[in-house]
Amino acid sequence: MTSYVLLVAPSANRVYADAAVALTLAELEVLSATVLSGRITELAPVRLAGLPYVGFTAPELSAPEIAIISNASSLYALFARDGDLLRPVELAPLAHFDDDLITIPKYAGKTNEQFTKLLLNVTVASSAWGSSLVDGQLKVLDPLCGRGTTLNQALVYGYDVAGVDLDGKDFEAYGSYLRTYLQRKRIKHQLDANPVRRDKRLVARRLAGSITPADGSRTLAVDVVNADTTAATDFFKPETFHAIVADAPYGVAHGSRTVAAGLRRSPLQLLTEAVPGWTRLLRPGGALGISWNTLVARREDAAAVLAAAGLTVLEDGPYGRFRHRVDASITRDILVATRR
Ligand SMILES: C[S@@+](CC[C@H](N)C(=O)[O-])C[C@H]1O[C@@H](n2cnc3c(N)ncnc32)[C@H](O)[C@@H]1O
């Protein structure tokens, strides 16, 4: 057995304050149980020369296992421990696009990048396609996509992405950011924004097309709809997605913009209305991961909404250890559920 220590990114310590190590432990425990055949054991916080690490024991990690761990959301560096010495482990994170695709956009209401990656990781790993986390071209939907943090992370992973958001400004900002980014980096793409009409009535706008990352390994589909997410089934075929990942509105105002009526629903009301449709869009074996503010909706109530839609909520072990404080008005938690 080899003893490893993972150095948590300094930025994660800033974002999560005291919770960075606990969240990394929970994420690695999910990855171990789902996609690493339980081979990571003895997960525990470790302090070395005054710095916080996450320690674990495993048989000598294989290249495919290192590839999975390389994508852990708070990972900065990984070392194998040899007595007092640390041997750096060469990492191989997924990078079909540069990280700046995710980090460049800055706006009020953006979901933290590391947290977005955490939610995507634990959701995909918990689906029946967990073993394809690093080499599959999975289809991921963020049905509350805002300006696309999840979509951009999923593109970096080489997945096909789809999104829904009711906010017209977010829809426009995402489309124009993505186009500008791809043009500037000379990445081959074809993206068209078009109105969606039913019975001659405008019901939505849609940004759709494809992107071929510079590595040429695949062509990725992009499909983002500006509409109410409770109508998501009007825009996508049933059983399309391997994973659905959403950071629900926090129920606290970000600025004083006037908002469309649909944006004023409480998070729990929104989930109650939307989750049945989202569930139909998941493939059997697919997983739904949501995050929300527990100060406005209790975990039991959010879990009951997922269970009422026929999903199996994962509550055991690490799945119950993602709760963390964001600020005085937000304590965030994660629920992951699978479709049979
Ligand atoms: C916490 S934000 C998600 C931010 C996103 N992850 C990002 O980083 O840009 C929640 C999003 O839900 C959207 N939203 C709220 N109610 C909605 C509804 N009924 N239909 C579609 N989108 C909705 C909001 O416009 C907002 O963009």
PDB file of N, CA, C and O in Angstrom, residues 97-105 152 175-189 191 211 214:
ATOM      1  N   PHE A  97     -10.398  21.979 -23.252  1.00  0.00           N
ATOM      2  CA  PHE A  97     -10.216  23.427 -23.423  1.00  0.00           C
ATOM      3  C   PHE A  97      -9.367  23.899 -22.248  1.00  0.00           C
ATOM      4  O   PHE A  97      -9.293  23.232 -21.219  1.00  0.00           O
ATOM      5  N   ASP A  98      -8.748  25.106 -22.407  1.00  0.00           N
ATOM      6  CA  ASP A  98      -7.997  25.681 -21.291  1.00  0.00           C
ATOM      7  C   ASP A  98      -8.967  26.030 -20.166  1.00  0.00           C
ATOM      8  O   ASP A  98     -10.136  26.335 -20.412  1.00  0.00           O
ATOM      9  N   ASP A  99      -8.421  26.055 -18.963  1.00  0.00           N
ATOM     10  CA  ASP A  99      -9.216  26.406 -17.775  1.00  0.00           C
ATOM     11  C   ASP A  99      -9.824  27.804 -17.846  1.00  0.00           C
ATOM     12  O   ASP A  99     -10.816  28.087 -17.197  1.00  0.00           O
ATOM     13  N   ASP A 100      -9.181  28.689 -18.635  1.00  0.00           N
ATOM     14  CA  ASP A 100      -9.689  30.066 -18.650  1.00  0.00           C
ATOM     15  C   ASP A 100     -11.080  30.155 -19.274  1.00  0.00           C
ATOM     16  O   ASP A 100     -11.771  31.152 -19.097  1.00  0.00           O
ATOM     17  N   LEU A 101     -11.530  29.098 -19.959  1.00  0.00           N
ATOM     18  CA  LEU A 101     -12.915  29.077 -20.441  1.00  0.00           C
ATOM     19  C   LEU A 101     -13.870  29.257 -19.246  1.00  0.00           C
ATOM     20  O   LEU A 101     -14.913  29.898 -19.355  1.00  0.00           O
ATOM     21  N   ILE A 102     -13.466  28.706 -18.114  1.00  0.00           N
ATOM     22  CA  ILE A 102     -14.316  28.755 -16.915  1.00  0.00           C
ATOM     23  C   ILE A 102     -14.003  29.976 -16.052  1.00  0.00           C
ATOM     24  O   ILE A 102     -14.895  30.563 -15.443  1.00  0.00           O
ATOM     25  N   THR A 103     -12.721  30.362 -16.020  1.00  0.00           N
ATOM     26  CA  THR A 103     -12.336  31.387 -15.039  1.00  0.00           C
ATOM     27  C   THR A 103     -12.515  32.820 -15.543  1.00  0.00           C
ATOM     28  O   THR A 103     -12.638  33.739 -14.739  1.00  0.00           O
ATOM     29  N   ILE A 104     -12.534  33.022 -16.869  1.00  0.00           N
ATOM     30  CA  ILE A 104     -12.617  34.410 -17.360  1.00  0.00           C
ATOM     31  C   ILE A 104     -13.917  35.107 -16.935  1.00  0.00           C
ATOM     32  O   ILE A 104     -13.876  36.213 -16.419  1.00  0.00           O
ATOM     33  N   PRO A 105     -15.102  34.473 -17.120  1.00  0.00           N
ATOM     34  CA  PRO A 105     -16.317  35.223 -16.773  1.00  0.00           C
ATOM     35  C   PRO A 105     -16.371  35.551 -15.281  1.00  0.00           C
ATOM     36  O   PRO A 105     -16.074  34.707 -14.436  1.00  0.00           O
ATOM     37  N   ASN A 152     -19.398  25.220 -19.141  1.00  0.00           N
ATOM     38  CA  ASN A 152     -17.983  25.383 -19.495  1.00  0.00           C
ATOM     39  C   ASN A 152     -17.130  24.282 -18.875  1.00  0.00           C
ATOM     40  O   ASN A 152     -16.212  23.755 -19.522  1.00  0.00           O
ATOM     41  N   GLY A 175     -23.928  33.344 -24.692  1.00  0.00           N
ATOM     42  CA  GLY A 175     -23.705  33.173 -26.136  1.00  0.00           C
ATOM     43  C   GLY A 175     -22.587  34.075 -26.623  1.00  0.00           C
ATOM     44  O   GLY A 175     -21.693  33.640 -27.361  1.00  0.00           O
ATOM     45  N   SER A 176     -22.606  35.338 -26.190  1.00  0.00           N
ATOM     46  CA  SER A 176     -21.594  36.237 -26.743  1.00  0.00           C
ATOM     47  C   SER A 176     -20.219  35.923 -26.145  1.00  0.00           C
ATOM     48  O   SER A 176     -19.206  36.003 -26.845  1.00  0.00           O
ATOM     49  N   TYR A 177     -20.185  35.529 -24.873  1.00  0.00           N
ATOM     50  CA  TYR A 177     -18.890  35.144 -24.277  1.00  0.00           C
ATOM     51  C   TYR A 177     -18.298  33.939 -25.008  1.00  0.00           C
ATOM     52  O   TYR A 177     -17.124  33.931 -25.402  1.00  0.00           O
ATOM     53  N   LEU A 178     -19.131  32.918 -25.202  1.00  0.00           N
ATOM     54  CA  LEU A 178     -18.623  31.679 -25.799  1.00  0.00           C
ATOM     55  C   LEU A 178     -18.084  31.936 -27.216  1.00  0.00           C
ATOM     56  O   LEU A 178     -16.989  31.501 -27.576  1.00  0.00           O
ATOM     57  N   ARG A 179     -18.855  32.697 -27.995  1.00  0.00           N
ATOM     58  CA  ARG A 179     -18.411  32.995 -29.365  1.00  0.00           C
ATOM     59  C   ARG A 179     -17.090  33.747 -29.372  1.00  0.00           C
ATOM     60  O   ARG A 179     -16.171  33.422 -30.115  1.00  0.00           O
ATOM     61  N   THR A 180     -17.031  34.800 -28.532  1.00  0.00           N
ATOM     62  CA  THR A 180     -15.806  35.614 -28.488  1.00  0.00           C
ATOM     63  C   THR A 180     -14.610  34.763 -28.079  1.00  0.00           C
ATOM     64  O   THR A 180     -13.524  34.843 -28.667  1.00  0.00           O
ATOM     65  N   TYR A 181     -14.822  33.935 -27.068  1.00  0.00           N
ATOM     66  CA  TYR A 181     -13.745  33.069 -26.569  1.00  0.00           C
ATOM     67  C   TYR A 181     -13.242  32.157 -27.682  1.00  0.00           C
ATOM     68  O   TYR A 181     -12.033  32.045 -27.925  1.00  0.00           O
ATOM     69  N   LEU A 182     -14.184  31.507 -28.368  1.00  0.00           N
ATOM     70  CA  LEU A 182     -13.796  30.524 -29.392  1.00  0.00           C
ATOM     71  C   LEU A 182     -13.115  31.201 -30.573  1.00  0.00           C
ATOM     72  O   LEU A 182     -12.150  30.673 -31.139  1.00  0.00           O
ATOM     73  N   GLN A 183     -13.607  32.401 -30.925  1.00  0.00           N
ATOM     74  CA  GLN A 183     -12.978  33.133 -32.039  1.00  0.00           C
ATOM     75  C   GLN A 183     -11.558  33.534 -31.661  1.00  0.00           C
ATOM     76  O   GLN A 183     -10.609  33.353 -32.420  1.00  0.00           O
ATOM     77  N   ARG A 184     -11.422  34.080 -30.448  1.00  0.00           N
ATOM     78  CA  ARG A 184     -10.111  34.562 -30.002  1.00  0.00           C
ATOM     79  C   ARG A 184      -9.100  33.422 -29.963  1.00  0.00           C
ATOM     80  O   ARG A 184      -7.934  33.593 -30.315  1.00  0.00           O
ATOM     81  N   LYS A 185      -9.562  32.247 -29.568  1.00  0.00           N
ATOM     82  CA  LYS A 185      -8.650  31.094 -29.467  1.00  0.00           C
ATOM     83  C   LYS A 185      -8.578  30.304 -30.774  1.00  0.00           C
ATOM     84  O   LYS A 185      -7.958  29.250 -30.832  1.00  0.00           O
ATOM     85  N   ARG A 186      -9.288  30.801 -31.789  1.00  0.00           N
ATOM     86  CA  ARG A 186      -9.320  30.129 -33.100  1.00  0.00           C
ATOM     87  C   ARG A 186      -9.732  28.664 -32.972  1.00  0.00           C
ATOM     88  O   ARG A 186      -9.095  27.759 -33.533  1.00  0.00           O
ATOM     89  N   ILE A 187     -10.784  28.449 -32.211  1.00  0.00           N
ATOM     90  CA  ILE A 187     -11.315  27.093 -32.053  1.00  0.00           C
ATOM     91  C   ILE A 187     -12.525  26.942 -32.985  1.00  0.00           C
ATOM     92  O   ILE A 187     -13.426  27.796 -32.994  1.00  0.00           O
ATOM     93  N   LYS A 188     -12.513  25.858 -33.751  1.00  0.00           N
ATOM     94  CA  LYS A 188     -13.568  25.649 -34.756  1.00  0.00           C
ATOM     95  C   LYS A 188     -14.926  25.481 -34.070  1.00  0.00           C
ATOM     96  O   LYS A 188     -15.060  24.690 -33.117  1.00  0.00           O
ATOM     97  N   HIS A 189     -15.912  26.243 -34.541  1.00  0.00           N
ATOM     98  CA  HIS A 189     -17.243  26.138 -33.945  1.00  0.00           C
ATOM     99  C   HIS A 189     -18.300  26.652 -34.906  1.00  0.00           C
ATOM    100  O   HIS A 189     -17.996  27.397 -35.846  1.00  0.00           O
ATOM    101  N   LEU A 191     -22.146  28.141 -34.009  1.00  0.00           N
ATOM    102  CA  LEU A 191     -23.174  28.360 -32.997  1.00  0.00           C
ATOM    103  C   LEU A 191     -24.188  29.358 -33.544  1.00  0.00           C
ATOM    104  O   LEU A 191     -23.811  30.442 -33.975  1.00  0.00           O
ATOM    105  N   ILE A 211     -18.836  22.527 -31.294  1.00  0.00           N
ATOM    106  CA  ILE A 211     -17.481  23.046 -31.097  1.00  0.00           C
ATOM    107  C   ILE A 211     -16.515  21.872 -31.258  1.00  0.00           C
ATOM    108  O   ILE A 211     -16.763  20.787 -30.732  1.00  0.00           O
ATOM    109  N   ALA A 214      -9.402  22.139 -29.898  1.00  0.00           N
ATOM    110  CA  ALA A 214      -8.166  22.161 -30.686  1.00  0.00           C
ATOM    111  C   ALA A 214      -7.519  20.785 -30.768  1.00  0.00           C
ATOM    112  O   ALA A 214      -6.826  20.479 -31.740  1.00  0.00           O
TER     113      ALA A 214
END
